[in-house]
Amino acid sequence: MPQYLTLLLDCPTVIAAIFISGIGGTFQYGFCVSVMTSPSDFIKELVNKTCLQRYSVSLDPWQVSLIWSFTVSIFCIGGLLGSLVAGPLISKYGRKQCLLLNNFVAIFGAVLMLLSQKAMSFEMIMVGRLLYGINAGVSLSAHTMYLIECAPKRLRGMVGVTIATFISLGKFCGQLLGISELLGTEDRWPWLLGFNGFTALLQLVTLPFLPESPSFLLLDRGDRPACEKALKRLWGNKDYSKEVDEMMKEKAALQSVRSHSVMELIQNQSVRWQLLTIIVVFTTVQLCGINAVYFYSFDVFRAAGIQEQQLRYAALGTGMCELSTSIACFMIIESTGKKVLLFRGYMAMCATLVLLTITLYLQTQVSWMPYCSMVLIFMFIFFFASGPAGVTAPLPGEIFTQSFKSAGYTIACTLNWTGLFVLGMLFPVLVENLDYFCFLIFLIFCAICGLYVRFNVPETKNRTALEITTEFEKMHCKSGESKKKTTEQEFSGITTIETKF
């Protein structure tokens, strides 16, 4: 690990790219996921006051809850819209330009949040959440693609983990700023909801000093001098001729091939296993039970004797656990391998869910059982953050060649947002009917994904997209023999290309 850390420290511009792209990228997603918990009572009160002032109508509790639920879930609708438009925008304008323009969406949403209380308009919060969702949907794709393509091949796993680290940092900051000592008060909650605008402004000011993605410059625009200039700024005066040669081989393999649409990716048989991998992994990351564990953590903390007013501080512990584990994953991923982290993570999560179901069942019968449940909650968060959370986000950029990347990220992010929305709608029903036995459903998803990765996905560490494509073919060819040719079936026909490494 020190070897890889030394290599990263030798690339200060890459480190700057990690922080600058992250603070206006996946940080926004994580912050929006956790920030609505603290001001929920104040927003519900605003809904009631608005209707009373405008229409002289006092809403019933179920009506307020319905409006509140829609306000929270509209973020997912915005995220889905953002992920659908992200692919074409990224392919046309570039990763950096897309991130820059995306900041204006977040800033406009933040202005609406800040003015909502004075304007006595809960609708402004809804529109702001929708805009935040669009911003997060675009940034999930643009941030990931930009960062992975700016990193040296040997460091892509380590750099890729930071995408999940900034999600965890966003969640933790949302929890931390939401406490009553900071912004979680009746007067300051609009500033809490508008915090995204400040992080977007920070990226808007600093990102122009960073170069565009070298892969985009060479493979999409065909500008080799600009690509080499960007590599020099990112990696310093190192010998990057090997990386340029690998990109040139990919460019030759994709000569006269345009960026593919989502439908073309779905219909293309040559990348069916890569597509299936994205479907399985991104569906599972939302349905693995992490949100259910966070939900039940409050009940477990209460049973363990933690006072009601101290629960939000205990919740900060879960956020800190995820953040610190994500940083630990950053340290070990290059030496361990991504496939191993995914498989071990999901298998360990399966075992933890079984034990957690048992301890929750016995929670009222054995006095010390809530403490066991509390330990298992932290263990589950640890296993999630140390593998699936860090490895999943950059996966489409690693297993797809340049012409399929945008479409791959569009599908991945669409699955992510759809899963988050469906879980938000169905989870209350599952809890009401199954209680803690709902963990057994999540256990099935974890087991299926872990076993699928173990037997159907090659290791991606230190490999190019073409090499990974070859490995997929070796694993799934009917004869079981290794092939020296990579066959890419394009939408318009089949092109067989001799690859040499």
CSV table of N, CA, C and O in Angstrom, one decimal, residues 333-401:
chain,number,residue,atom,x,y,z
A,333,ILE,N,-7.3,-1.1,-1.5
A,333,ILE,CA,-7.9,-1.7,-2.7
A,333,ILE,C,-6.9,-2.1,-3.7
A,333,ILE,O,-7.1,-3.1,-4.4
A,334,GLU,N,-5.8,-1.4,-3.9
A,334,GLU,CA,-4.9,-1.7,-4.9
A,334,GLU,C,-4.1,-3.0,-4.6
A,334,GLU,O,-3.8,-3.8,-5.5
A,335,SER,N,-3.9,-3.3,-3.3
A,335,SER,CA,-3.2,-4.5,-2.9
A,335,SER,C,-4.1,-5.7,-2.8
A,335,SER,O,-3.7,-6.9,-3.0
A,336,THR,N,-5.4,-5.5,-2.6
A,336,THR,CA,-6.4,-6.6,-2.4
A,336,THR,C,-7.1,-6.9,-3.7
A,336,THR,O,-7.3,-8.1,-4.0
A,337,GLY,N,-7.5,-6.0,-4.5
A,337,GLY,CA,-8.2,-6.3,-5.7
A,337,GLY,C,-9.7,-6.0,-5.5
A,337,GLY,O,-10.3,-6.3,-4.5
A,338,LYS,N,-10.4,-5.5,-6.6
A,338,LYS,CA,-11.8,-5.1,-6.5
A,338,LYS,C,-12.7,-6.3,-6.5
A,338,LYS,O,-13.7,-6.3,-5.8
A,339,LYS,N,-12.4,-7.3,-7.2
A,339,LYS,CA,-13.3,-8.5,-7.2
A,339,LYS,C,-13.3,-9.1,-5.9
A,339,LYS,O,-14.4,-9.5,-5.4
A,340,VAL,N,-12.2,-9.2,-5.2
A,340,VAL,CA,-12.1,-9.8,-3.9
A,340,VAL,C,-12.9,-9.0,-2.9
A,340,VAL,O,-13.6,-9.5,-2.0
A,341,LEU,N,-12.8,-7.7,-3.0
A,341,LEU,CA,-13.5,-6.8,-2.0
A,341,LEU,C,-15.0,-6.9,-2.2
A,341,LEU,O,-15.7,-6.9,-1.2
A,342,LEU,N,-15.4,-7.0,-3.5
A,342,LEU,CA,-16.9,-7.1,-3.7
A,342,LEU,C,-17.4,-8.5,-3.2
A,342,LEU,O,-18.4,-8.5,-2.5
A,343,PHE,N,-16.7,-9.6,-3.5
A,343,PHE,CA,-17.2,-10.9,-3.1
A,343,PHE,C,-17.1,-11.0,-1.5
A,343,PHE,O,-18.1,-11.4,-0.9
A,344,ARG,N,-16.0,-10.7,-0.9
A,344,ARG,CA,-15.9,-10.8,0.5
A,344,ARG,C,-16.9,-9.9,1.2
A,344,ARG,O,-17.5,-10.2,2.2
A,345,GLY,N,-17.1,-8.7,0.7
A,345,GLY,CA,-18.0,-7.7,1.3
A,345,GLY,C,-19.4,-8.2,1.3
A,345,GLY,O,-20.1,-8.2,2.4
A,346,TYR,N,-19.9,-8.7,0.2
A,346,TYR,CA,-21.3,-9.2,0.2
A,346,TYR,C,-21.5,-10.5,1.0
A,346,TYR,O,-22.5,-10.7,1.6
A,347,MET,N,-20.5,-11.4,1.0
A,347,MET,CA,-20.6,-12.6,1.8
A,347,MET,C,-20.6,-12.3,3.3
A,347,MET,O,-21.4,-12.8,4.1
A,348,ALA,N,-19.8,-11.3,3.7
A,348,ALA,CA,-19.7,-10.9,5.1
A,348,ALA,C,-21.0,-10.2,5.5
A,348,ALA,O,-21.6,-10.4,6.6
A,349,MET,N,-21.6,-9.4,4.5
A,349,MET,CA,-22.9,-8.8,4.8
A,349,MET,C,-24.0,-9.8,5.0
A,349,MET,O,-24.9,-9.6,5.8
A,350,CYS,N,-24.0,-10.9,4.2
A,350,CYS,CA,-25.0,-11.9,4.3
A,350,CYS,C,-24.9,-12.5,5.8
A,350,CYS,O,-26.0,-12.7,6.4
A,351,ALA,N,-23.7,-12.9,6.2
A,351,ALA,CA,-23.6,-13.4,7.5
A,351,ALA,C,-24.0,-12.5,8.6
A,351,ALA,O,-24.7,-12.9,9.6
A,352,THR,N,-23.7,-11.2,8.4
A,352,THR,CA,-24.1,-10.2,9.4
A,352,THR,C,-25.6,-10.0,9.5
A,352,THR,O,-26.2,-9.8,10.6
A,353,LEU,N,-26.3,-10.1,8.3
A,353,LEU,CA,-27.8,-9.9,8.3
A,353,LEU,C,-28.4,-11.1,9.0
A,353,LEU,O,-29.5,-10.9,9.7
A,354,VAL,N,-27.9,-12.3,8.8
A,354,VAL,CA,-28.5,-13.4,9.5
A,354,VAL,C,-28.4,-13.2,11.0
A,354,VAL,O,-29.4,-13.4,11.8
A,355,LEU,N,-27.2,-12.8,11.5
A,355,LEU,CA,-27.0,-12.6,13.0
A,355,LEU,C,-27.8,-11.5,13.5
A,355,LEU,O,-28.4,-11.5,14.6
A,356,LEU,N,-28.0,-10.4,12.7
A,356,LEU,CA,-28.7,-9.3,13.1
A,356,LEU,C,-30.2,-9.6,13.2
A,356,LEU,O,-30.9,-9.1,14.1
A,357,THR,N,-30.7,-10.4,12.3
A,357,THR,CA,-32.1,-10.8,12.4
A,357,THR,C,-32.4,-11.6,13.7
A,357,THR,O,-33.4,-11.4,14.3
A,358,ILE,N,-31.4,-12.5,14.0
A,358,ILE,CA,-31.5,-13.3,15.2
A,358,ILE,C,-31.5,-12.4,16.5
A,358,ILE,O,-32.3,-12.6,17.4
A,359,THR,N,-30.6,-11.5,16.5
A,359,THR,CA,-30.4,-10.6,17.7
A,359,THR,C,-31.6,-9.7,17.9
A,359,THR,O,-32.1,-9.4,19.0
A,360,LEU,N,-32.2,-9.2,16.8
A,360,LEU,CA,-33.4,-8.4,16.8
A,360,LEU,C,-34.6,-9.2,17.3
A,360,LEU,O,-35.5,-8.7,18.0
A,361,TYR,N,-34.7,-10.5,16.9
A,361,TYR,CA,-35.7,-11.3,17.3
A,361,TYR,C,-35.7,-11.6,18.9
A,361,TYR,O,-36.7,-11.6,19.6
A,362,LEU,N,-34.4,-11.7,19.4
A,362,LEU,CA,-34.2,-11.9,20.8
A,362,LEU,C,-34.1,-10.7,21.6
A,362,LEU,O,-33.8,-10.8,22.8
A,363,GLN,N,-34.2,-9.5,21.0
A,363,GLN,CA,-33.9,-8.2,21.7
A,363,GLN,C,-34.8,-8.0,22.9
A,363,GLN,O,-34.3,-7.5,23.9
A,364,THR,N,-36.0,-8.4,22.9
A,364,THR,CA,-36.9,-8.2,24.1
A,364,THR,C,-36.8,-9.3,25.1
A,364,THR,O,-37.4,-9.2,26.2
A,365,GLN,N,-36.1,-10.4,24.7
A,365,GLN,CA,-36.1,-11.5,25.6
A,365,GLN,C,-34.8,-11.6,26.4
A,365,GLN,O,-34.7,-12.2,27.5
A,366,VAL,N,-33.7,-11.0,25.8
A,366,VAL,CA,-32.4,-11.1,26.5
A,366,VAL,C,-31.9,-9.6,26.7
A,366,VAL,O,-31.9,-8.9,25.7
A,367,SER,N,-31.6,-9.3,27.9
A,367,SER,CA,-31.3,-7.9,28.2
A,367,SER,C,-30.1,-7.3,27.5
A,367,SER,O,-30.1,-6.1,27.1
A,368,TRP,N,-29.0,-8.1,27.3
A,368,TRP,CA,-27.8,-7.6,26.6
A,368,TRP,C,-27.8,-7.8,25.1
A,368,TRP,O,-26.9,-7.4,24.4
A,369,MET,N,-28.9,-8.3,24.5
A,369,MET,CA,-29.0,-8.5,23.1
A,369,MET,C,-28.9,-7.2,22.3
A,369,MET,O,-28.4,-7.2,21.2
A,370,PRO,N,-29.6,-6.1,22.7
A,370,PRO,CA,-29.5,-4.9,21.9
A,370,PRO,C,-28.0,-4.4,21.7
A,370,PRO,O,-27.7,-3.8,20.6
A,371,TYR,N,-27.1,-4.7,22.6
A,371,TYR,CA,-25.7,-4.4,22.4
A,371,TYR,C,-25.1,-5.2,21.3
A,371,TYR,O,-24.3,-4.7,20.6
A,372,CYS,N,-25.5,-6.5,21.2
A,372,CYS,CA,-25.0,-7.3,20.1
A,372,CYS,C,-25.5,-6.8,18.8
A,372,CYS,O,-24.8,-6.7,17.8
A,373,SER,N,-26.8,-6.3,18.8
A,373,SER,CA,-27.4,-5.7,17.6
A,373,SER,C,-26.6,-4.5,17.2
A,373,SER,O,-26.4,-4.2,16.0
A,374,MET,N,-26.3,-3.7,18.2
A,374,MET,CA,-25.5,-2.4,17.9
A,374,MET,C,-24.2,-2.7,17.2
A,374,MET,O,-23.8,-2.1,16.2
A,375,VAL,N,-23.5,-3.7,17.8
A,375,VAL,CA,-22.2,-4.1,17.2
A,375,VAL,C,-22.4,-4.6,15.8
A,375,VAL,O,-21.6,-4.3,14.9
A,376,LEU,N,-23.4,-5.4,15.5
A,376,LEU,CA,-23.6,-6.0,14.2
A,376,LEU,C,-24.0,-4.9,13.2
A,376,LEU,O,-23.6,-5.0,12.0
A,377,ILE,N,-24.7,-3.8,13.6
A,377,ILE,CA,-25.0,-2.7,12.8
A,377,ILE,C,-23.7,-2.0,12.3
A,377,ILE,O,-23.5,-1.8,11.1
A,378,PHE,N,-22.8,-1.8,13.2
A,378,PHE,CA,-21.5,-1.2,12.8
A,378,PHE,C,-20.7,-2.1,11.9
A,378,PHE,O,-20.0,-1.7,11.0
A,379,MET,N,-20.8,-3.4,12.2
A,379,MET,CA,-20.1,-4.4,11.4
A,379,MET,C,-20.6,-4.4,10.0
A,379,MET,O,-19.9,-4.5,9.0
A,380,PHE,N,-22.0,-4.3,9.8
A,380,PHE,CA,-22.6,-4.3,8.5
A,380,PHE,C,-22.1,-3.1,7.7
A,380,PHE,O,-21.8,-3.2,6.5
A,381,ILE,N,-22.2,-1.9,8.4
A,381,ILE,CA,-21.7,-0.7,7.7
A,381,ILE,C,-20.3,-0.8,7.3
A,381,ILE,O,-19.9,-0.4,6.2
A,382,PHE,N,-19.5,-1.4,8.2
A,382,PHE,CA,-18.0,-1.6,7.9
A,382,PHE,C,-17.8,-2.5,6.6
A,382,PHE,O,-17.1,-2.1,5.7
A,383,PHE,N,-18.5,-3.6,6.6
A,383,PHE,CA,-18.4,-4.5,5.4
A,383,PHE,C,-18.9,-3.9,4.1
A,383,PHE,O,-18.3,-4.1,3.0
A,384,PHE,N,-20.0,-3.1,4.2
A,384,PHE,CA,-20.5,-2.4,3.0
A,384,PHE,C,-19.5,-1.3,2.5
A,384,PHE,O,-19.3,-1.3,1.3
A,385,ALA,N,-19.0,-0.5,3.4
A,385,ALA,CA,-18.1,0.6,3.0
A,385,ALA,C,-16.8,0.1,2.6
A,385,ALA,O,-16.1,0.7,1.8
A,386,SER,N,-16.3,-1.1,3.1
A,386,SER,CA,-15.0,-1.6,2.7
A,386,SER,C,-15.0,-2.3,1.4
A,386,SER,O,-13.9,-2.7,1.0
A,387,GLY,N,-16.1,-2.6,0.8
A,387,GLY,CA,-16.1,-3.3,-0.5
A,387,GLY,C,-17.1,-2.8,-1.5
A,387,GLY,O,-16.7,-1.9,-2.3
A,388,PRO,N,-18.4,-3.2,-1.4
A,388,PRO,CA,-19.4,-2.8,-2.4
A,388,PRO,C,-19.5,-1.3,-2.6
A,388,PRO,O,-19.6,-0.8,-3.7
A,389,ALA,N,-19.5,-0.5,-1.5
A,389,ALA,CA,-19.6,1.0,-1.7
A,389,ALA,C,-18.5,1.6,-2.5
A,389,ALA,O,-18.7,2.5,-3.3
A,390,GLY,N,-17.3,1.2,-2.2
A,390,GLY,CA,-16.1,1.8,-2.9
A,390,GLY,C,-15.9,1.2,-4.3
A,390,GLY,O,-15.4,2.0,-5.2
A,391,VAL,N,-16.2,0.0,-4.6
A,391,VAL,CA,-15.9,-0.6,-5.8
A,391,VAL,C,-16.9,-0.4,-6.9
A,391,VAL,O,-16.7,-0.3,-8.1
A,392,THR,N,-18.2,-0.3,-6.5
A,392,THR,CA,-19.3,-0.3,-7.4
A,392,THR,C,-19.3,0.9,-8.4
A,392,THR,O,-19.5,0.8,-9.6
A,393,ALA,N,-19.2,2.1,-7.8
A,393,ALA,CA,-19.4,3.4,-8.6
A,393,ALA,C,-18.5,3.5,-9.8
A,393,ALA,O,-19.0,3.8,-10.9
A,394,PRO,N,-17.2,3.2,-9.7
A,394,PRO,CA,-16.4,3.3,-11.0
A,394,PRO,C,-16.4,2.1,-11.9
A,394,PRO,O,-15.7,2.2,-13.0
A,395,LEU,N,-17.2,1.1,-11.6
A,395,LEU,CA,-17.1,-0.1,-12.4
A,395,LEU,C,-17.5,0.1,-13.9
A,395,LEU,O,-16.8,-0.5,-14.7
A,396,PRO,N,-18.5,0.8,-14.3
A,396,PRO,CA,-18.8,1.0,-15.7
A,396,PRO,C,-17.7,1.5,-16.5
A,396,PRO,O,-17.4,1.1,-17.6
A,397,GLY,N,-16.9,2.5,-15.9
A,397,GLY,CA,-15.8,3.1,-16.6
A,397,GLY,C,-14.6,2.2,-16.8
A,397,GLY,O,-13.8,2.4,-17.6
A,398,GLU,N,-14.6,1.1,-16.0
A,398,GLU,CA,-13.5,0.1,-16.1
A,398,GLU,C,-13.8,-1.0,-17.1
A,398,GLU,O,-12.9,-1.5,-17.7
A,399,ILE,N,-15.0,-1.5,-17.1
A,399,ILE,CA,-15.3,-2.7,-17.9
A,399,ILE,C,-15.9,-2.4,-19.3
A,399,ILE,O,-16.0,-3.3,-20.1
A,400,PHE,N,-16.2,-1.1,-19.6
A,400,PHE,CA,-16.7,-0.8,-20.9
A,400,PHE,C,-15.6,0.0,-21.7
A,400,PHE,O,-14.9,0.9,-21.0
A,401,THR,N,-15.5,-0.2,-23.0
A,401,THR,CA,-14.6,0.6,-23.8
A,401,THR,C,-15.3,2.0,-24.0
A,401,THR,O,-16.4,2.2,-23.6
